[in-house]
C-alpha cells in the first residue's frame, strides 16, 4: 500500500520536474527566437517539419477536418506531445538525472534539426533550440535535488508513519520528521514555482516580443496604395441578391485561408524584391515601390482551394488590385519553351502555374491590394499572385519573392510533389448556402433557396435546383462583373408538406457544359458532384 503511494508520489514529482524543465526550455526558445526570427522558434520549427513529413493523405484529412483551423490544432498537438514526453522524461530523470539531461538535449536536437532543414532556413535558426535545451537542462539540474529530497522525505515519513513509536521518543521525533518533510516539500514547490514563472514569462513574453519585433502591420498600415487606373466596378447591387447571407465581395477577415505557414511571414515592403528569372531574355528585379509605380488594375476574382469539398467554404471572392503579370513576363522576354512559372514564397513554398494560362489574356495579377487595402499579412503581404481560373495551389503564391520561368519537366512544385495534379483549372461547381443543411423551414411560407456557382474565366450561364427529386427548376441568376467571379443564384420555394426535404443544385457553364455529377474527392484535381442539403419543414 505504502509502496503504491510512494511510487505515485514519485511519479507526480517526476512529472512536474519534467514539465517544468520542458516549459523553461520552450520559454527560453521563444524568447531567443524573438531575437532571431519567429520561424526559428523550436515549436514552430518542429511544426513546420511535421507539416513537411506529414503524408499527403493525412494533410488532406487535416484540411478536410479542420480547414482554416488546421494550424491551432497542429500546435496544440505538438504541445500535447511535448508534455507527454516531458512527463515520461521527468519520471525517469528523478531516478537518474543523466536521463533527463540527455532527454532534453534530444528534444533540443529535434528542434534544431527541424529549424535547419526547414524551407528557406538560415543557420542562425538553430540558436533558439540550442538556448532552449541549455536552459531546460539548467532548470532540470537545479530542480532535481529538491525533487529527490521531496520524494525521499515523503518516503521516510511514510515509513515512519507505519512504525509504532516508543511513547517517550514518539512526539519529538514525529514533529521533527514532519517539519523536515514540510521544509523539503516547500523547497521543491518554491523552486517549481520559480521555474513555472520563468517558463510562463519567457514563453508568453517571447511570443509577444516576436510580434513586436516582426510585425509587418505597421509597415502595412503606413502604405497608401495608388488608385487603379483600370477598374471593373463591383458596386452594382445586381451582383448581390442578398438572399444567402454571403456577400458578393467577402471581407478579408472572413476570407478563407489555406497555407502551410505556421508563423505568418512578416515581410518588410522596403526590403521586398521580386526576381523574375530562368528562361527569360532579360532578368527583372522589382522593388515594392517600382511595382506600385506601374499601372495598376483592379478586378473581382474568386479564389478557390482545390481541397474544397462539395458544398465547402474554401472559396472567396475579393477585389484584387495589382500589376498585370503578363506585361512583366513579356518585358522579361519569357521563352516559349518555358511552360511553367514557378513562384517561391519567402517561407519556401513553391507554386507552379502553366505559362500559357497566365499569359492568355486573362487578368493574371501580381496583387498588392485586397478589397481596397494593402494585402492582409495572412493573404500574402506585400505581394501575391492571383490567376483567375486556376486553383490556389497552382497560382496564388502568397509572400512571393521569386518567379522562375522553367518547365514542368525540370521542376516540381510543392503540392505536385504530393501527388496533386500538375495543372489545376478550377472545376464548374455550385453550392447551396441557404437553407443550411439540417435547417428548419416553415410549411406554407415562401423561403429562398440560394447560393453561388462558379467556373472562373469560363462563366456560369444557368443554375438549376431540384427539390425532393422533382423537376429541375431554373434559378434566378445575379449579374457578374466578369466571368472570373462566382455567381449568386436564388429560387423561391414554398414547402407544402411537413417533414424532411432534400434540395440539390447543379450549374451549366457559359459553353453549355453541365456540372459533373459524379462524386469525386478533392484529391488530386478538385472535387466534383452535386451539393445536396436536407431540411425539415414544420
Ligand atoms: N506562400 C504560400 N502561398 C500559398 C499557399 C501556401 O501554403 N503558401 N497556399 C496556396 C493555396 S493551396 C491556396 S488555396 C491559396 C489560398 O489563399 P488565401 O489563403 O489568401 O485564401 O493560397 C495559395 N498560396
Ligand atoms: Mo488550396
XYZ file of C-alpha atoms and ligand atoms in Angstrom:
563
model
C 0.000 0.000 0.000
C 2.733 2.391 1.029
C 4.718 1.246 -1.946
C 1.967 2.242 -4.365
C 1.603 5.555 -2.549
C 5.265 6.382 -2.695
C 5.530 5.360 -6.331
C 2.571 7.549 -7.230
C 4.073 10.442 -5.338
C 7.417 9.953 -7.063
C 5.639 9.860 -10.447
C 3.822 13.091 -9.640
C 7.004 14.849 -8.579
C 8.870 13.471 -11.600
C 6.125 14.543 -13.975
C 6.248 18.039 -12.513
C 10.049 18.079 -12.790
C 9.816 17.103 -16.486
C 7.019 19.537 -17.338
C 8.760 22.458 -15.609
C 12.111 21.772 -17.294
C 10.462 21.433 -20.713
C 8.484 24.599 -20.002
C 11.665 26.541 -19.266
C 13.250 25.112 -22.439
C 10.288 26.150 -24.627
C 10.043 29.562 -22.991
C 13.743 30.263 -23.499
C 13.422 29.102 -27.105
C 10.575 31.550 -27.732
C 12.437 34.450 -26.167
C 15.630 33.804 -28.116
C 13.608 33.298 -31.309
C 12.321 36.838 -30.896
C 15.891 37.992 -31.481
C 16.499 35.658 -34.433
C 13.114 35.351 -36.167
C 9.769 33.731 -35.333
C 10.233 30.815 -37.737
C 13.276 29.770 -35.661
C 11.122 29.073 -32.580
C 11.656 25.374 -31.745
C 7.910 24.696 -31.563
C 7.231 26.421 -34.890
C 10.228 24.665 -36.466
C 9.017 21.258 -35.262
C 5.533 22.128 -36.521
C 6.861 23.045 -39.950
C 8.973 19.885 -40.024
C 5.853 17.956 -39.110
C 3.910 19.517 -41.994
C 6.716 18.559 -44.391
C 6.818 14.990 -43.053
C 3.050 14.515 -42.886
C 1.974 12.086 -45.576
C -0.238 13.722 -48.182
C -3.411 11.765 -47.218
C -3.088 12.918 -43.596
C -2.573 16.511 -44.743
C -5.727 16.241 -46.833
C -7.602 14.779 -43.880
C -6.464 17.648 -41.636
C -7.556 20.287 -44.158
C -10.895 18.469 -44.521
C -11.419 18.169 -40.754
C -10.099 21.487 -39.573
C -9.962 23.714 -42.683
C -8.672 27.104 -41.666
C -8.199 25.873 -38.039
C -5.611 23.291 -39.010
C -2.737 25.318 -37.540
C -4.015 25.823 -33.966
C -4.912 22.118 -33.963
C -1.387 21.154 -35.049
C 0.261 23.433 -32.483
C -1.953 22.076 -29.688
C -0.974 18.576 -30.786
C 2.716 19.461 -30.608
C 2.359 20.975 -27.133
C 0.463 17.891 -26.015
C 3.145 15.614 -27.464
C 5.934 17.565 -25.769
C 4.021 17.437 -22.465
C 3.649 13.660 -22.612
C 7.354 13.260 -23.413
C 8.264 15.686 -20.638
C 6.238 13.709 -18.078
C 7.917 10.423 -19.027
C 11.307 12.087 -19.130
C 10.808 13.672 -15.700
C 9.770 10.386 -14.097
C 12.947 8.711 -15.335
C 15.058 11.780 -14.559
C 14.036 11.562 -10.916
C 15.753 8.165 -10.693
C 18.716 9.144 -12.840
C 19.433 12.755 -13.550
C 21.513 11.998 -16.646
C 18.425 10.541 -18.274
C 16.664 13.901 -18.037
C 19.670 15.826 -19.294
C 20.043 13.573 -22.323
C 16.286 13.659 -22.913
C 16.121 17.443 -23.028
C 19.238 17.546 -25.207
C 17.486 15.182 -27.628
C 14.363 17.390 -27.663
C 16.604 20.398 -28.389
C 18.344 18.476 -31.147
C 14.965 17.675 -32.739
C 14.109 21.393 -32.635
C 17.473 22.390 -34.076
C 17.335 19.729 -36.771
C 13.849 20.907 -37.757
C 14.951 24.525 -37.922
C 17.979 23.664 -40.043
C 16.057 21.533 -42.518
C 13.140 23.923 -42.989
C 12.462 25.521 -46.344
C 14.285 28.840 -46.659
C 16.146 28.299 -43.359
C 19.209 30.160 -42.109
C 21.964 28.673 -39.987
C 21.150 31.059 -37.101
C 17.733 29.377 -36.835
C 19.371 26.681 -34.681
C 20.191 29.133 -31.858
C 16.759 29.181 -30.133
C 16.690 25.374 -29.932
C 20.231 25.336 -28.501
C 19.415 28.045 -25.977
C 16.184 26.268 -25.060
C 17.969 22.978 -24.448
C 20.649 24.652 -22.287
C 18.086 26.484 -20.162
C 15.904 23.372 -19.899
C 18.873 21.298 -18.707
C 19.842 24.006 -16.223
C 16.303 24.047 -14.831
C 16.314 20.270 -14.542
C 19.643 20.263 -12.703
C 18.524 22.974 -10.311
C 15.183 21.317 -9.554
C 16.434 17.757 -9.480
C 17.972 17.808 -5.946
C 14.887 19.388 -4.486
C 12.632 16.883 -6.233
C 14.716 13.983 -4.966
C 14.739 15.381 -1.421
C 10.995 15.882 -1.550
C 10.348 12.301 -2.586
C 12.901 10.923 -0.147
C 11.475 12.721 2.855
C 7.956 11.775 1.827
C 9.012 8.144 1.695
C 10.791 8.463 5.002
C 7.652 9.860 6.525
C 5.544 7.083 5.091
C 7.930 4.583 6.601
C 7.849 6.459 9.903
C 4.037 6.524 9.959
C 3.995 2.777 9.591
C 6.259 2.168 12.634
C 4.752 2.338 16.097
C 6.743 4.887 18.108
C 8.023 4.322 21.595
C 5.903 6.539 23.879
C 8.855 8.526 25.273
C 10.555 9.231 21.908
C 7.446 9.435 19.664
C 6.379 13.032 19.984
C 9.619 14.933 19.387
C 10.689 12.540 16.633
C 7.402 12.771 14.773
C 7.276 16.546 14.800
C 10.898 16.693 13.663
C 10.034 14.417 10.746
C 7.034 16.483 9.888
C 8.905 19.766 9.893
C 11.795 18.498 7.767
C 9.212 16.865 5.457
C 7.420 20.225 5.129
C 10.715 22.043 4.533
C 11.647 19.644 1.714
C 8.203 19.973 0.194
C 8.401 23.762 0.405
C 11.843 23.863 -1.187
C 10.695 21.817 -4.184
C 7.463 23.764 -4.633
C 9.285 27.097 -4.328
C 11.820 26.024 -6.951
C 8.996 24.742 -9.102
C 7.053 27.973 -8.790
C 10.130 29.946 -9.872
C 10.620 27.616 -12.871
C 6.935 27.902 -13.796
C 7.170 31.676 -13.572
C 10.284 31.765 -15.746
C 8.661 29.422 -18.284
C 5.442 31.434 -18.499
C 7.176 34.793 -18.616
C 9.756 33.813 -21.225
C 7.203 31.850 -23.241
C 4.417 34.406 -23.436
C 6.876 37.309 -23.269
C 8.934 35.799 -26.078
C 5.852 35.361 -28.244
C 4.813 38.954 -27.580
C 8.334 40.144 -28.350
C 8.306 38.192 -31.612
C 5.159 40.024 -32.612
C 6.532 43.471 -31.811
C 9.869 42.825 -33.493
C 8.478 41.212 -36.630
C 5.151 42.812 -37.204
C 4.535 43.865 -40.778
C 1.268 45.515 -39.753
C 2.891 48.883 -39.001
C 4.579 48.956 -42.400
C 1.324 47.804 -43.949
C -0.708 50.495 -42.194
C 1.660 53.180 -43.465
C 1.012 52.259 -47.093
C -1.451 54.118 -49.282
C -1.979 52.136 -52.419
C -2.114 54.125 -55.642
C -5.555 54.033 -57.223
C -6.073 51.546 -60.018
C -6.358 53.185 -63.438
C -8.347 50.363 -64.880
C -11.207 49.214 -62.656
C -14.134 46.900 -63.230
C -16.573 48.312 -60.657
C -18.344 45.910 -58.359
C -20.739 48.320 -56.713
C -23.702 47.147 -58.792
C -26.371 45.860 -56.425
C -27.340 43.334 -59.072
C -24.258 41.276 -58.132
C -25.591 40.762 -54.642
C -29.006 39.133 -54.420
C -28.802 39.460 -50.639
C -30.554 36.131 -50.057
C -27.830 33.774 -48.924
C -26.130 35.811 -46.195
C -22.812 35.583 -48.053
C -21.848 38.884 -49.703
C -20.620 39.041 -53.301
C -17.332 40.545 -52.073
C -16.093 38.714 -48.977
C -14.411 40.917 -46.345
C -10.751 39.977 -45.838
C -11.384 38.935 -42.222
C -13.946 36.351 -43.372
C -11.890 35.178 -46.339
C -10.788 31.544 -46.179
C -7.098 30.986 -45.530
C -5.086 27.958 -46.629
C -1.299 27.772 -46.382
C 1.486 25.898 -44.645
C 2.806 28.957 -42.762
C 2.673 28.239 -39.010
C 4.013 31.709 -38.306
C 2.692 34.180 -40.862
C 5.658 35.612 -42.813
C 6.228 39.252 -41.865
C 7.902 40.935 -44.819
C 9.219 44.452 -44.858
C 7.940 46.123 -48.051
C 11.040 48.346 -48.042
C 13.265 45.295 -48.387
C 10.909 43.256 -50.567
C 12.147 42.286 -54.015
C 10.801 40.025 -56.716
C 13.234 38.367 -59.045
C 11.859 37.203 -62.406
C 14.428 34.889 -63.956
C 15.085 31.494 -65.502
C 14.184 31.006 -69.143
C 13.896 34.711 -69.872
C 15.749 37.053 -72.210
C 16.194 39.769 -69.565
C 16.139 39.041 -65.864
C 13.989 41.533 -63.898
C 14.183 42.562 -60.264
C 11.375 44.676 -58.882
C 11.076 46.513 -55.600
C 7.726 47.197 -53.958
C 7.865 50.885 -54.923
C 8.695 50.000 -58.509
C 5.717 47.678 -58.574
C 3.376 50.346 -57.169
C 4.664 52.859 -59.735
C 3.353 50.678 -62.557
C -0.189 50.921 -63.902
C -2.478 49.045 -61.528
C -5.700 47.300 -62.418
C -8.460 46.181 -60.071
C -10.616 43.093 -60.590
C -13.058 40.975 -58.624
C -11.626 37.464 -58.694
C -12.906 34.347 -56.949
C -10.140 32.243 -55.396
C -10.841 28.573 -54.778
C -8.880 25.901 -52.957
C -8.537 22.532 -54.667
C -9.201 20.952 -51.246
C -12.703 22.401 -51.217
C -15.258 19.621 -50.727
C -18.617 19.717 -52.461
C -20.536 22.369 -50.519
C -17.335 23.503 -48.766
C -16.274 27.004 -47.788
C -12.680 27.156 -49.097
C -13.691 29.737 -51.673
C -13.972 33.510 -51.587
C -14.369 36.471 -53.885
C -12.401 39.680 -53.396
C -11.299 42.782 -55.226
C -7.650 42.351 -56.119
C -5.538 45.304 -57.166
C -2.219 44.746 -58.859
C 0.061 44.725 -61.868
C -0.675 42.619 -64.919
C 1.714 39.712 -64.673
C 1.680 39.040 -68.425
C 3.086 42.543 -69.102
C 6.026 41.897 -66.795
C 6.694 38.491 -68.324
C 6.682 39.985 -71.815
C 9.158 42.635 -70.634
C 11.383 39.900 -69.274
C 11.063 38.054 -72.575
C 9.911 34.709 -71.226
C 10.915 31.845 -73.500
C 8.265 29.993 -75.487
C 9.800 26.763 -74.131
C 9.122 27.727 -70.513
C 5.768 26.012 -69.904
C 5.872 26.579 -66.129
C 6.155 29.693 -63.985
C 7.475 28.583 -60.623
C 6.709 31.048 -57.841
C 8.522 30.825 -54.497
C 7.400 32.497 -51.284
C 9.594 33.873 -48.510
C 8.872 30.708 -46.495
C 9.975 28.417 -49.279
C 6.575 27.380 -50.650
C 6.690 26.665 -54.380
C 3.686 27.063 -56.669
C 3.882 26.317 -60.406
C 1.476 27.792 -62.951
C 1.131 26.997 -66.640
C 2.721 29.907 -68.534
C 0.218 29.644 -71.384
C -2.702 30.155 -68.989
C -1.103 33.079 -67.152
C -0.410 34.808 -70.489
C -3.586 34.014 -72.446
C -5.058 37.451 -71.861
C -6.829 36.843 -68.551
C -6.246 39.240 -65.641
C -3.338 37.393 -64.024
C -2.015 39.643 -61.292
C 0.877 40.342 -59.042
C -1.584 41.608 -56.446
C -0.755 44.261 -53.861
C -4.277 45.070 -52.691
C -7.339 43.209 -51.476
C -10.709 44.958 -51.120
C -9.140 48.411 -51.390
C -6.422 47.863 -48.778
C -2.867 46.557 -48.912
C -2.941 42.750 -48.838
C -3.518 41.459 -45.291
C -0.422 39.659 -43.924
C -2.299 36.323 -43.838
C -3.164 36.750 -47.502
C 0.359 37.417 -48.729
C 1.524 40.931 -47.861
C 3.203 42.642 -49.571
C 2.656 40.807 -52.884
C 0.956 37.623 -54.060
C -0.046 36.059 -57.342
C -3.651 35.676 -58.475
C -4.655 33.906 -61.687
C -8.396 33.743 -62.433
C -9.490 30.200 -63.245
C -6.703 28.244 -61.509
C -6.938 26.668 -58.064
C -4.818 28.427 -55.448
C -2.200 25.658 -55.197
C -1.132 26.260 -58.822
C -1.494 30.024 -58.993
C -1.945 32.086 -55.875
C 1.524 32.199 -54.251
C 1.430 34.474 -51.188
C 4.512 36.326 -49.871
C 6.056 35.819 -53.308
C 9.737 36.728 -53.719
C 10.846 34.743 -56.758
C 9.346 33.828 -60.116
C 11.251 31.444 -62.345
C 10.387 30.650 -65.945
C 11.054 26.928 -66.228
C 9.401 23.724 -67.420
C 7.129 21.195 -65.713
C 9.693 18.582 -66.738
C 12.520 20.293 -64.860
C 10.884 21.349 -61.619
C 8.031 20.112 -59.456
C 6.169 22.461 -57.157
C 5.324 21.566 -53.529
C 1.755 20.261 -53.926
C 2.536 18.480 -57.190
C 5.286 16.560 -55.330
C 2.482 15.442 -53.009
C 0.585 13.967 -55.953
C -1.816 16.790 -56.751
C -2.495 17.411 -60.446
C 0.196 19.402 -62.217
C -2.401 21.580 -63.934
C -5.236 22.828 -61.764
C -8.045 24.517 -63.668
C -10.987 25.243 -61.360
C -13.945 22.947 -61.936
C -17.501 24.136 -62.533
C -19.345 23.837 -59.225
C -22.329 25.127 -57.278
C -23.253 25.398 -53.614
C -26.416 25.880 -51.572
C -25.883 28.428 -48.778
C -29.462 28.726 -47.602
C -31.368 26.951 -46.210
C -28.490 25.393 -44.334
C -28.064 21.660 -44.058
C -30.417 20.320 -41.339
C -32.098 23.732 -41.218
C -35.782 24.215 -40.437
C -38.297 25.915 -42.789
C -41.976 26.742 -42.337
C -44.711 24.888 -44.179
C -46.680 27.205 -46.469
C -44.161 30.042 -46.289
C -42.027 31.083 -49.238
C -38.266 30.748 -48.490
C -35.268 31.460 -50.687
C -33.056 28.591 -51.777
C -29.866 30.468 -52.619
C -26.149 30.107 -53.079
C -23.281 30.533 -55.508
C -21.989 28.812 -58.625
C -18.580 29.282 -60.213
C -16.471 28.414 -63.207
C -13.828 31.118 -63.198
C -12.815 32.504 -66.564
C -15.471 30.404 -68.283
C -18.605 31.708 -66.590
C -21.883 30.255 -65.350
C -24.910 30.531 -67.639
C -27.563 28.596 -65.751
C -28.290 27.168 -62.326
C -30.971 24.574 -61.629
C -32.474 23.417 -58.358
C -34.223 20.178 -57.567
C -36.460 19.610 -54.539
C -37.328 16.072 -53.421
C -36.277 14.537 -56.740
C -38.862 16.602 -58.646
C -38.208 18.558 -61.825
C -35.082 20.658 -62.094
C -36.168 24.307 -61.825
C -34.214 27.210 -63.266
C -32.931 29.623 -60.604
C -32.670 33.380 -60.987
C -29.052 34.466 -61.558
C -27.347 37.610 -60.325
C -25.298 39.550 -62.833
C -21.499 39.441 -62.620
C -18.749 41.950 -63.477
C -16.826 39.277 -65.409
C -16.599 35.513 -65.792
C -13.819 35.481 -63.156
C -16.154 35.621 -60.162
C -18.702 33.350 -58.565
C -22.319 33.990 -59.434
C -25.143 34.186 -56.930
C -28.457 32.438 -57.620
C -31.829 32.144 -55.909
C -35.024 30.154 -56.254
C -38.076 30.864 -54.085
C -39.721 27.758 -52.660
C -42.832 27.142 -50.578
C -42.658 23.813 -48.758
C -46.106 22.213 -48.959
C -45.659 19.325 -46.537
C -44.132 18.948 -43.107
C -41.159 16.632 -42.811
C -37.731 16.275 -44.422
C -36.956 17.658 -47.869
C -33.805 17.306 -49.938
C -32.558 20.099 -52.170
C -29.867 19.740 -54.846
C -28.203 22.240 -57.159
C -26.367 21.964 -60.464
C -24.906 24.505 -62.855
C -24.217 24.884 -66.558
C -21.204 26.837 -67.778
C -21.099 29.537 -70.438
C -20.182 26.961 -73.069
C -23.261 24.851 -72.259
C -21.348 22.154 -70.374
C -23.192 20.668 -67.392
C -21.645 20.310 -63.987
C -20.046 16.878 -63.467
C -22.472 14.954 -61.226
C -20.176 12.066 -60.302
C -18.847 12.221 -56.742
C -15.088 12.788 -56.729
C -12.747 13.657 -53.860
C -10.735 16.879 -53.951
C -7.559 14.831 -54.484
C -5.929 15.073 -56.969
C -7.690 17.631 -59.195
C -10.665 19.085 -57.308
C -13.984 17.651 -56.111
C -16.974 17.023 -58.345
C -20.541 16.056 -57.569
C -23.721 17.860 -56.659
C -24.322 19.697 -53.393
C -27.413 18.406 -51.635
C -28.870 19.577 -48.336
C -31.666 18.123 -46.241
C -34.017 20.468 -44.402
C -37.057 19.900 -42.231
C -40.358 21.695 -42.818
C -42.585 22.332 -39.802
N 3.247 31.037 -49.680
C 2.143 30.299 -49.828
N 1.231 30.666 -50.743
C 0.102 29.940 -50.911
C -0.120 28.771 -50.150
C 0.864 28.404 -49.193
O 0.750 27.391 -48.490
N 1.977 29.201 -49.054
N -1.274 28.054 -50.334
C -1.978 28.194 -51.604
C -3.312 27.642 -51.585
S -3.413 25.951 -51.523
C -4.438 28.412 -51.692
S -5.950 27.687 -51.881
C -4.366 29.877 -51.642
C -5.266 30.425 -50.552
O -5.159 31.817 -50.484
P -5.797 32.592 -49.252
O -5.236 31.964 -48.007
O -5.461 34.019 -49.407
O -7.287 32.345 -49.334
O -3.046 30.327 -51.399
C -2.044 29.632 -52.081
N -0.807 30.324 -51.838
Mo -5.583 25.392 -51.821
